[in-house]
mmCIF file of C-alpha atoms in Angstrom:
data_model
loop_
_atom_site.group_PDB
_atom_site.id
_atom_site.type_symbol
_atom_site.label_atom_id
_atom_site.label_comp_id
_atom_site.label_asym_id
_atom_site.label_seq_id
_atom_site.Cartn_x
_atom_site.Cartn_y
_atom_site.Cartn_z
ATOM 1 C CA MET A 1 0.000 0.000 0.000
ATOM 2 C CA ILE A 2 1.385 3.412 -1.028
ATOM 3 C CA ALA A 3 0.395 6.344 1.180
ATOM 4 C CA PHE A 4 0.381 9.600 -0.766
ATOM 5 C CA TYR A 5 -0.883 12.009 1.867
ATOM 6 C CA ASP A 6 -1.175 11.671 5.627
ATOM 7 C CA GLY A 7 -2.840 14.967 6.528
ATOM 8 C CA PHE A 8 0.468 16.734 7.154
ATOM 9 C CA GLY A 9 2.651 15.905 4.157
ATOM 10 C CA TYR A 10 3.384 13.519 1.330
ATOM 11 C CA SER A 11 5.112 10.244 2.082
ATOM 12 C CA ASP A 12 6.088 7.274 -0.058
ATOM 13 C CA GLY A 13 9.099 6.490 2.130
ATOM 14 C CA GLU A 14 11.424 8.583 -0.029
ATOM 15 C CA SER A 15 10.455 11.730 -1.865
ATOM 16 C CA PHE A 16 6.912 12.884 -1.120
ATOM 17 C CA LYS A 17 7.627 15.350 1.685
ATOM 18 C CA LYS A 18 5.804 18.386 0.309
ATOM 19 C CA SER A 19 2.988 19.738 2.472
ATOM 20 C CA HIS A 20 -0.462 20.414 1.026
ATOM 21 C CA ARG A 21 -3.581 22.301 2.066
ATOM 22 C CA LEU A 22 -5.925 19.375 1.472
ATOM 23 C CA LYS A 23 -6.951 18.013 4.877
ATOM 24 C CA GLU A 24 -8.123 14.600 3.755
ATOM 25 C CA THR A 25 -5.870 11.580 3.907
ATOM 26 C CA ILE A 26 -5.584 9.815 0.548
ATOM 27 C CA THR A 27 -4.223 6.315 0.056
ATOM 28 C CA ALA A 28 -3.607 4.448 -3.203
ATOM 29 C CA ILE A 29 -4.327 0.721 -3.165
ATOM 30 C CA PRO A 30 -3.213 -1.928 -5.675
ATOM 31 C CA LEU A 31 -5.655 -3.552 -8.067
ATOM 32 C CA GLN A 32 -5.309 -6.865 -6.190
ATOM 33 C CA SER A 33 -7.129 -5.315 -3.214
ATOM 34 C CA CYS A 34 -10.244 -4.699 -5.323
ATOM 35 C CA ILE A 35 -12.927 -6.853 -6.918
ATOM 36 C CA PRO A 36 -13.732 -5.646 -10.480
ATOM 37 C CA ILE A 37 -17.403 -5.707 -11.511
ATOM 38 C CA PHE A 38 -18.706 -4.752 -14.968
ATOM 39 C CA LEU A 39 -22.179 -3.249 -15.416
ATOM 40 C CA ASP A 40 -23.974 -2.326 -18.636
ATOM 41 C CA SER A 41 -25.178 1.002 -17.231
ATOM 42 C CA LEU A 42 -24.731 3.169 -14.156
ATOM 43 C CA PRO A 43 -27.567 2.896 -11.579
ATOM 44 C CA SER A 44 -29.023 6.229 -10.523
ATOM 45 C CA THR A 45 -28.407 5.946 -6.757
ATOM 46 C CA PRO A 46 -25.687 4.443 -4.506
ATOM 47 C CA ASP A 47 -28.181 1.889 -3.149
ATOM 48 C CA LEU A 48 -29.094 0.722 -6.664
ATOM 49 C CA LEU A 49 -25.387 0.548 -7.531
ATOM 50 C CA LEU A 50 -24.722 -1.708 -4.537
ATOM 51 C CA SER A 51 -27.777 -3.822 -5.398
ATOM 52 C CA ALA A 52 -26.572 -4.277 -8.993
ATOM 53 C CA CYS A 53 -23.136 -5.357 -7.750
ATOM 54 C CA LEU A 54 -24.628 -7.836 -5.289
ATOM 55 C CA ARG A 55 -26.717 -9.412 -8.052
ATOM 56 C CA THR A 56 -23.508 -10.354 -9.872
ATOM 57 C CA LYS A 57 -22.749 -12.689 -6.918
ATOM 58 C CA LEU A 58 -19.114 -11.546 -6.944
ATOM 59 C CA LEU A 59 -19.375 -10.034 -3.471
ATOM 60 C CA ASP A 60 -19.685 -11.793 -0.128
ATOM 61 C CA LEU A 61 -23.024 -10.790 1.424
ATOM 62 C CA SER A 62 -21.592 -11.147 4.936
ATOM 63 C CA LYS A 63 -19.016 -8.370 4.343
ATOM 64 C CA GLN A 64 -19.208 -4.615 3.909
ATOM 65 C CA TYR A 65 -17.711 -2.954 0.844
ATOM 66 C CA SER A 66 -16.828 0.484 -0.414
ATOM 67 C CA LEU A 67 -17.429 1.082 -4.146
ATOM 68 C CA CYS A 68 -15.947 3.378 -6.786
ATOM 69 C CA TYR A 69 -16.656 3.441 -10.515
ATOM 70 C CA THR A 70 -15.870 4.900 -13.957
ATOM 71 C CA LYS A 71 -17.200 4.591 -17.510
ATOM 72 C CA LEU A 72 -14.984 2.518 -19.817
ATOM 73 C CA PHE A 73 -14.125 3.184 -23.458
ATOM 74 C CA ASP A 74 -16.832 0.708 -24.579
ATOM 75 C CA ASP A 75 -19.463 2.511 -22.399
ATOM 76 C CA ARG A 76 -19.619 -0.252 -19.810
ATOM 77 C CA ILE A 77 -19.299 0.723 -16.146
ATOM 78 C CA LEU A 78 -16.318 -0.571 -14.197
ATOM 79 C CA VAL A 79 -17.005 -0.839 -10.465
ATOM 80 C CA LEU A 80 -14.173 -1.658 -8.065
ATOM 81 C CA ALA A 81 -15.212 -2.988 -4.653
ATOM 82 C CA SER A 82 -12.955 -3.196 -1.616
ATOM 83 C CA GLU A 83 -13.723 -4.477 1.874
ATOM 84 C CA GLN A 84 -14.239 -1.597 4.273
ATOM 85 C CA LYS A 85 -12.163 -3.228 6.994
ATOM 86 C CA SER A 86 -9.085 -2.790 4.768
ATOM 87 C CA LEU A 87 -9.759 0.941 4.249
ATOM 88 C CA LYS A 88 -8.475 3.157 7.032
ATOM 89 C CA PHE A 89 -8.496 6.297 4.886
ATOM 90 C CA ILE A 90 -10.081 7.651 1.706
ATOM 91 C CA SER A 91 -8.513 5.456 -1.002
ATOM 92 C CA ILE A 92 -8.153 5.368 -4.767
ATOM 93 C CA PRO A 93 -7.240 2.276 -6.825
ATOM 94 C CA GLU A 94 -3.900 3.058 -8.459
ATOM 95 C CA ILE A 95 -5.221 2.490 -12.004
ATOM 96 C CA PHE A 96 -7.498 5.531 -11.503
ATOM 97 C CA LEU A 97 -4.650 7.911 -10.611
ATOM 98 C CA PRO A 98 -4.183 9.222 -14.215
ATOM 99 C CA PHE A 99 -7.664 10.761 -14.014
ATOM 100 C CA GLY A 100 -5.935 13.484 -11.995
ATOM 101 C CA ASN A 101 -4.586 14.948 -15.274
ATOM 102 C CA LYS A 102 -6.911 14.852 -18.303
ATOM 103 C CA ASP A 103 -4.077 15.886 -20.640
ATOM 104 C CA LEU A 104 -2.459 12.461 -20.155
ATOM 105 C CA LEU A 105 -5.458 10.378 -21.222
ATOM 106 C CA ASP A 106 -5.581 10.722 -25.029
ATOM 107 C CA ASN A 107 -3.345 7.720 -25.823
ATOM 108 C CA SER A 108 -1.165 6.448 -23.007
ATOM 109 C CA MET A 109 -0.229 3.546 -20.764
ATOM 110 C CA PHE A 110 0.593 3.813 -17.080
ATOM 111 C CA CYS A 111 2.642 1.030 -15.485
ATOM 112 C CA PHE A 112 2.364 1.102 -11.692
ATOM 113 C CA GLU A 113 4.033 -1.201 -9.173
ATOM 114 C CA ASN A 114 1.258 -3.813 -9.263
ATOM 115 C CA SER A 115 -1.022 -2.932 -12.175
ATOM 116 C CA LEU A 116 -1.175 -1.157 -15.527
ATOM 117 C CA ALA A 117 -3.849 0.979 -17.152
ATOM 118 C CA ILE A 118 -4.310 2.094 -20.783
ATOM 119 C CA PHE A 119 -6.296 5.238 -21.618
ATOM 120 C CA TYR A 120 -7.667 6.321 -24.995
ATOM 121 C CA GLN A 121 -9.720 9.435 -25.756
ATOM 122 C CA LYS A 122 -10.090 10.324 -22.053
ATOM 123 C CA ARG A 123 -11.527 6.876 -21.142
ATOM 124 C CA LEU A 124 -10.027 3.809 -19.490
ATOM 125 C CA LEU A 125 -9.505 1.280 -22.273
ATOM 126 C CA HIS A 126 -7.763 -1.603 -20.492
ATOM 127 C CA PHE A 127 -6.302 -2.557 -17.111
ATOM 128 C CA SER A 128 -4.509 -5.646 -15.832
ATOM 129 C CA LYS A 129 -1.814 -6.851 -13.451
ATOM 130 C CA ASN A 130 1.805 -5.744 -13.805
ATOM 131 C CA ASP A 131 4.169 -8.333 -12.387
ATOM 132 C CA ASP A 132 6.896 -8.127 -15.051
ATOM 133 C CA PHE A 133 7.604 -6.890 -18.569
ATOM 134 C CA SER A 134 5.612 -9.717 -20.187
ATOM 135 C CA ASP A 135 2.397 -8.197 -18.763
ATOM 136 C CA ILE A 136 3.206 -4.868 -20.426
ATOM 137 C CA PHE A 137 4.085 -6.520 -23.737
ATOM 138 C CA ASN A 138 0.927 -8.661 -23.744
ATOM 139 C CA ALA A 139 -1.244 -5.615 -23.026
ATOM 140 C CA LEU A 140 0.320 -3.662 -25.903
ATOM 141 C CA GLU A 141 -0.180 -6.591 -28.288
ATOM 142 C CA MET A 142 -3.796 -7.067 -27.205
ATOM 143 C CA ILE A 143 -4.607 -3.396 -27.773
ATOM 144 C CA ARG A 144 -2.972 -3.498 -31.206
ATOM 145 C CA GLU A 145 -4.850 -6.630 -32.309
ATOM 146 C CA LYS A 146 -8.260 -5.844 -30.785
ATOM 147 C CA TYR A 147 -8.530 -2.103 -31.422
ATOM 148 C CA GLY A 148 -5.760 -1.364 -33.950
ATOM 149 C CA ILE A 149 -4.311 1.213 -31.573
ATOM 150 C CA GLU A 150 -0.600 1.963 -31.080
ATOM 151 C CA ILE A 151 0.174 3.432 -27.666
ATOM 152 C CA SER A 152 2.055 6.699 -28.107
ATOM 153 C CA THR A 153 3.284 7.336 -24.534
ATOM 154 C CA ILE A 154 4.175 4.909 -21.758
ATOM 155 C CA TYR A 155 4.764 6.057 -18.183
ATOM 156 C CA SER A 156 6.478 3.648 -15.814
ATOM 157 C CA THR A 157 8.235 3.493 -12.471
ATOM 158 C CA LYS A 158 10.864 1.249 -14.150
ATOM 159 C CA SER A 159 12.862 1.560 -17.377
ATOM 160 C CA TYR A 160 13.013 -1.143 -20.081
ATOM 161 C CA ASP A 161 15.544 -1.545 -22.913
ATOM 162 C CA SER A 162 12.997 -2.920 -25.417
ATOM 163 C CA ILE A 163 10.453 -0.050 -25.168
ATOM 164 C CA ASP A 164 10.681 3.700 -24.751
ATOM 165 C CA VAL A 165 9.106 4.702 -21.443
ATOM 166 C CA LYS A 166 8.837 7.968 -19.551
ATOM 167 C CA ASP A 167 9.491 8.029 -15.845
ATOM 168 C CA PHE A 168 6.703 9.417 -13.679
ATOM 169 C CA ASP A 169 9.096 12.200 -12.656
ATOM 170 C CA THR A 170 8.632 13.703 -16.141
ATOM 171 C CA LEU A 171 5.131 14.713 -14.998
ATOM 172 C CA GLY A 172 6.618 17.160 -12.490
ATOM 173 C CA LYS A 173 7.568 17.274 -8.838
ATOM 174 C CA PHE A 174 5.698 14.771 -6.639
ATOM 175 C CA PRO A 175 3.757 13.431 -9.679
ATOM 176 C CA ILE A 176 1.826 10.509 -8.206
ATOM 177 C CA ALA A 177 0.816 12.445 -5.106
ATOM 178 C CA ASN A 178 -0.381 15.392 -7.191
ATOM 179 C CA LEU A 179 -2.417 13.042 -9.408
ATOM 180 C CA ALA A 180 -4.142 11.622 -6.319
ATOM 181 C CA ILE A 181 -4.976 15.080 -4.953
ATOM 182 C CA SER A 182 -6.228 16.374 -8.337
ATOM 183 C CA ALA A 183 -8.351 13.275 -8.945
ATOM 184 C CA TYR A 184 -9.980 13.652 -5.531
ATOM 185 C CA LYS A 185 -10.972 17.249 -6.249
ATOM 186 C CA ASP A 186 -12.662 16.490 -9.597
ATOM 187 C CA HIS A 187 -13.727 12.831 -9.434
ATOM 188 C CA LYS A 188 -15.142 11.817 -6.039
ATOM 189 C CA GLU A 189 -16.725 8.737 -7.667
ATOM 190 C CA LEU A 190 -13.226 7.239 -8.177
ATOM 191 C CA PHE A 191 -12.579 6.969 -4.440
ATOM 192 C CA LEU A 192 -13.343 4.260 -1.904
ATOM 193 C CA GLN A 193 -14.769 5.607 1.338
ATOM 194 C CA PRO A 194 -13.731 4.110 4.706
ATOM 195 C CA GLN A 195 -16.269 3.129 7.330
ATOM 196 C CA ASN A 196 -16.918 5.711 10.048
ATOM 197 C CA PRO A 197 -15.127 4.958 13.351
ATOM 198 C CA TRP A 198 -17.443 3.625 16.054
ATOM 199 C CA TYR A 199 -17.202 6.878 18.029
ATOM 200 C CA LYS A 200 -18.701 8.797 15.039
ATOM 201 C CA THR A 201 -21.731 6.577 14.554
ATOM 202 C CA GLN A 202 -25.232 7.870 15.274
ATOM 203 C CA LEU A 203 -25.833 5.093 17.816
ATOM 204 C CA PHE A 204 -22.847 6.197 19.894
ATOM 205 C CA ILE A 205 -23.911 9.847 19.758
ATOM 206 C CA ILE A 206 -27.437 8.907 20.886
ATOM 207 C CA LEU A 207 -26.038 6.741 23.707
ATOM 208 C CA LEU A 208 -23.698 9.530 24.788
ATOM 209 C CA GLY A 209 -26.592 11.981 24.875
ATOM 210 C CA PHE A 210 -28.724 9.537 26.888
ATOM 211 C CA LEU A 211 -25.973 9.012 29.452
ATOM 212 C CA GLY A 212 -25.469 12.764 29.721
ATOM 213 C CA VAL A 213 -29.157 13.333 30.408
ATOM 214 C CA PHE A 214 -29.253 10.394 32.842
ATOM 215 C CA PHE A 215 -26.359 11.623 34.975
ATOM 216 C CA THR A 216 -27.676 15.183 34.869
ATOM 217 C CA LEU A 217 -31.070 14.049 36.145
ATOM 218 C CA LEU A 218 -29.388 11.842 38.745
ATOM 219 C CA THR A 219 -27.390 14.813 40.011
ATOM 220 C CA PHE A 220 -30.457 17.068 40.209
ATOM 221 C CA TYR A 221 -32.357 14.235 41.940
ATOM 222 C CA GLY A 222 -29.680 13.950 44.575
ATOM 223 C CA ILE A 223 -29.565 17.729 45.111
ATOM 224 C CA ALA A 224 -33.352 18.025 45.315
ATOM 225 C CA ASN A 225 -33.708 15.204 47.836
ATOM 226 C CA SER A 226 -30.873 16.604 49.878
ATOM 227 C CA HIS A 227 -32.781 19.883 50.179
ATOM 228 C CA LEU A 228 -35.966 17.982 51.068
ATOM 229 C CA ASP A 229 -34.170 16.190 53.903
ATOM 230 C CA LYS A 230 -32.951 19.510 55.270
ATOM 231 C CA LEU A 231 -36.451 20.994 55.108
ATOM 232 C CA GLU A 232 -37.924 17.958 56.899
ATOM 233 C CA LEU A 233 -35.359 18.210 59.664
ATOM 234 C CA LYS A 234 -36.057 21.905 60.033
ATOM 235 C CA ASN A 235 -39.842 21.415 60.196
ATOM 236 C CA LEU A 236 -39.486 18.726 62.830
ATOM 237 C CA ASN A 237 -37.287 21.047 64.906
ATOM 238 C CA ILE A 238 -34.572 18.453 65.219
ATOM 239 C CA LYS A 239 -31.768 20.230 67.013
ATOM 240 C CA SER A 240 -29.204 17.408 67.109
ATOM 241 C CA THR A 241 -27.582 15.797 64.095
ATOM 242 C CA PRO A 242 -28.887 12.230 63.664
ATOM 243 C CA LYS A 243 -26.408 9.382 63.623
ATOM 244 C CA SER A 244 -28.016 7.683 60.636
ATOM 245 C CA GLN A 245 -27.524 9.185 57.185
ATOM 246 C CA SER A 246 -30.454 10.004 54.885
ATOM 247 C CA ARG A 247 -30.882 7.361 52.161
ATOM 248 C CA TYR A 248 -31.037 10.195 49.618
ATOM 249 C CA ASP A 249 -27.733 11.595 50.813
ATOM 250 C CA LEU A 250 -26.350 8.065 50.778
ATOM 251 C CA PHE A 251 -27.390 7.489 47.160
ATOM 252 C CA ALA A 252 -25.967 10.846 46.070
ATOM 253 C CA SER A 253 -22.700 10.094 47.872
ATOM 254 C CA ILE A 254 -22.445 6.611 46.304
ATOM 255 C CA THR A 255 -23.161 8.009 42.845
ATOM 256 C CA ASN A 256 -20.533 10.741 43.151
ATOM 257 C CA LEU A 257 -17.992 8.242 44.426
ATOM 258 C CA ALA A 258 -18.665 5.920 41.481
ATOM 259 C CA SER A 259 -18.282 8.790 39.038
ATOM 260 C CA ARG A 260 -14.927 9.699 40.605
ATOM 261 C CA TYR A 261 -13.577 6.181 39.989
ATOM 262 C CA ASN A 262 -15.195 5.661 36.546
ATOM 263 C CA ILE A 263 -17.640 3.031 37.829
ATOM 264 C CA LEU A 264 -20.953 2.604 36.004
ATOM 265 C CA PHE A 265 -24.129 1.222 37.592
ATOM 266 C CA GLU A 266 -26.272 -1.156 35.515
ATOM 267 C CA GLN A 267 -28.702 -2.007 38.364
ATOM 268 C CA MET A 268 -29.100 -1.168 42.066
ATOM 269 C CA ASP A 269 -31.211 -2.831 44.786
ATOM 270 C CA PHE A 270 -31.507 -1.314 48.280
ATOM 271 C CA VAL A 271 -33.529 -2.478 51.311
ATOM 272 C CA SER A 272 -33.286 -0.896 54.772
ATOM 273 C CA GLN A 273 -34.972 -0.968 58.191
ATOM 274 C CA LYS A 274 -33.717 1.396 60.851
ATOM 275 C CA GLU A 275 -29.966 0.837 61.007
ATOM 276 C CA ASP A 276 -29.986 -2.425 59.020
ATOM 277 C CA PHE A 277 -29.706 -2.480 55.252
ATOM 278 C CA ALA A 278 -28.804 -4.602 52.201
ATOM 279 C CA LEU A 279 -27.318 -2.946 49.106
ATOM 280 C CA GLY A 280 -26.678 -4.779 45.829
ATOM 281 C CA ILE A 281 -25.226 -3.128 42.689
ATOM 282 C CA TYR A 282 -24.348 -4.541 39.255
ATOM 283 C CA VAL A 283 -21.290 -2.466 38.357
ATOM 284 C CA CYS A 284 -19.164 -2.155 35.205
ATOM 285 C CA PHE A 285 -15.689 -0.699 34.817
ATOM 286 C CA SER A 286 -12.740 -0.595 32.424
ATOM 287 C CA ARG A 287 -9.800 -0.703 34.876
ATOM 288 C CA GLN A 288 -9.668 -3.133 37.779
ATOM 289 C CA ILE A 289 -7.545 -0.757 39.852
ATOM 290 C CA ASP A 290 -10.435 1.750 39.786
ATOM 291 C CA PHE A 291 -12.789 -1.020 40.907
ATOM 292 C CA VAL A 292 -10.520 -1.997 43.817
ATOM 293 C CA ASN A 293 -10.073 1.619 44.976
ATOM 294 C CA TRP A 294 -13.811 2.219 44.742
ATOM 295 C CA ILE A 295 -14.525 -0.867 46.916
ATOM 296 C CA ASP A 296 -12.137 0.432 49.598
ATOM 297 C CA LYS A 297 -13.931 3.784 49.722
ATOM 298 C CA MET A 298 -17.358 2.131 49.778
ATOM 299 C CA GLU A 299 -16.405 -0.161 52.648
ATOM 300 C CA ASP A 300 -15.181 2.864 54.634
ATOM 301 C CA LYS A 301 -18.431 4.682 53.919
ATOM 302 C CA LEU A 302 -20.794 1.768 54.719
ATOM 303 C CA LYS A 303 -18.705 0.428 57.620
ATOM 304 C CA THR A 304 -19.096 -3.143 56.364
ATOM 305 C CA PRO A 305 -17.125 -5.436 54.017
ATOM 306 C CA SER A 306 -18.257 -6.115 50.480
ATOM 307 C CA ILE A 307 -19.059 -9.387 48.728
ATOM 308 C CA TYR A 308 -18.792 -9.608 44.943
ATOM 309 C CA ALA A 309 -19.147 -12.355 42.357
ATOM 310 C CA ASP A 310 -16.598 -13.369 39.731
ATOM 311 C CA ILE A 311 -15.805 -10.513 37.368
ATOM 312 C CA GLN A 312 -17.193 -11.098 33.864
ATOM 313 C CA ASN A 313 -15.274 -9.852 30.816
ATOM 314 C CA ILE A 314 -17.852 -8.282 28.513
ATOM 315 C CA ASN A 315 -15.069 -7.434 26.052
ATOM 316 C CA SER A 316 -11.344 -6.638 26.226
ATOM 317 C CA ASN A 317 -11.950 -3.243 27.890
ATOM 318 C CA TYR A 318 -15.217 -3.756 29.738
ATOM 319 C CA HIS A 319 -15.821 -5.785 32.946
ATOM 320 C CA CYS A 320 -18.929 -6.256 35.102
ATOM 321 C CA THR A 321 -19.872 -7.956 38.404
ATOM 322 C CA TRP A 322 -22.490 -8.005 41.168
ATOM 323 C CA ILE A 323 -21.292 -6.528 44.462
ATOM 324 C CA SER A 324 -23.236 -6.255 47.714
ATOM 325 C CA TRP A 325 -23.063 -4.998 51.293
ATOM 326 C CA ALA A 326 -25.276 -6.210 54.152
ATOM 327 C CA LYS A 327 -25.453 -4.841 57.706
ATOM 328 C CA GLN A 328 -27.667 -6.280 60.436
#
């Protein structure tokens, strides 16, 4: 995989060090990373395009794909599909890079590291693998026999004694990177789009909003009940501070303590009678050290040891368990 732009500068491991204003990250991927699909016409919407590709039975229905497409010289539509899990950034198949400069597409061949592409009259005429010189020679012979066309200009990253080729450097400074940037500006349909990270999905945003509202309401609930307790004590003319703590104050204190140690409550059960009580909480946490420190603080607060079940690993970063305190 050849990275042309990383958001800060060009990089192919050697020469592409020039910075650029374009914020997007662009990656070129070899033809072998794509599944080519040929359609007779271009569907009018992205959903219809995906449906047409699925009907060819060339794609695995259990996987997610990103699609890009172009019209070929014979008016067919070439669609290239790539699994989304392999796309970390906006990507372009390397055979589409010449679309970044229309002046190069009248009659030319481009030989990349892994594939080659032939353009004629601004359209893609042929593409295939490029493992060695025999692939280039076979492509030239096929074009001559099938279409009667002689390729006038050949661009290549390697030189060959038997044919006259132009190095990509003849296209200017940072040629391949500039082709990728130019193609992205004018031909968005040539690019494969990566899947949104989980933290940008609508479900996560909704969940985050729900948790925000929940903890806000919980905080206001604790404050409101704390004021109610004070009003009740005042109305009853209680002059001395009671030894037992209000259950509302207790819940507010427990909630604040859990928030301090990044502990989340899935369920809470509480039963009390005078000084006796039983408290059970199903808690979840990401770091066990936070869980241990939280238990120590809770035991100090409740003046009784805790009992908890085996910790269950929900996933690699998420653990849950039942924990309880009983005093009688």
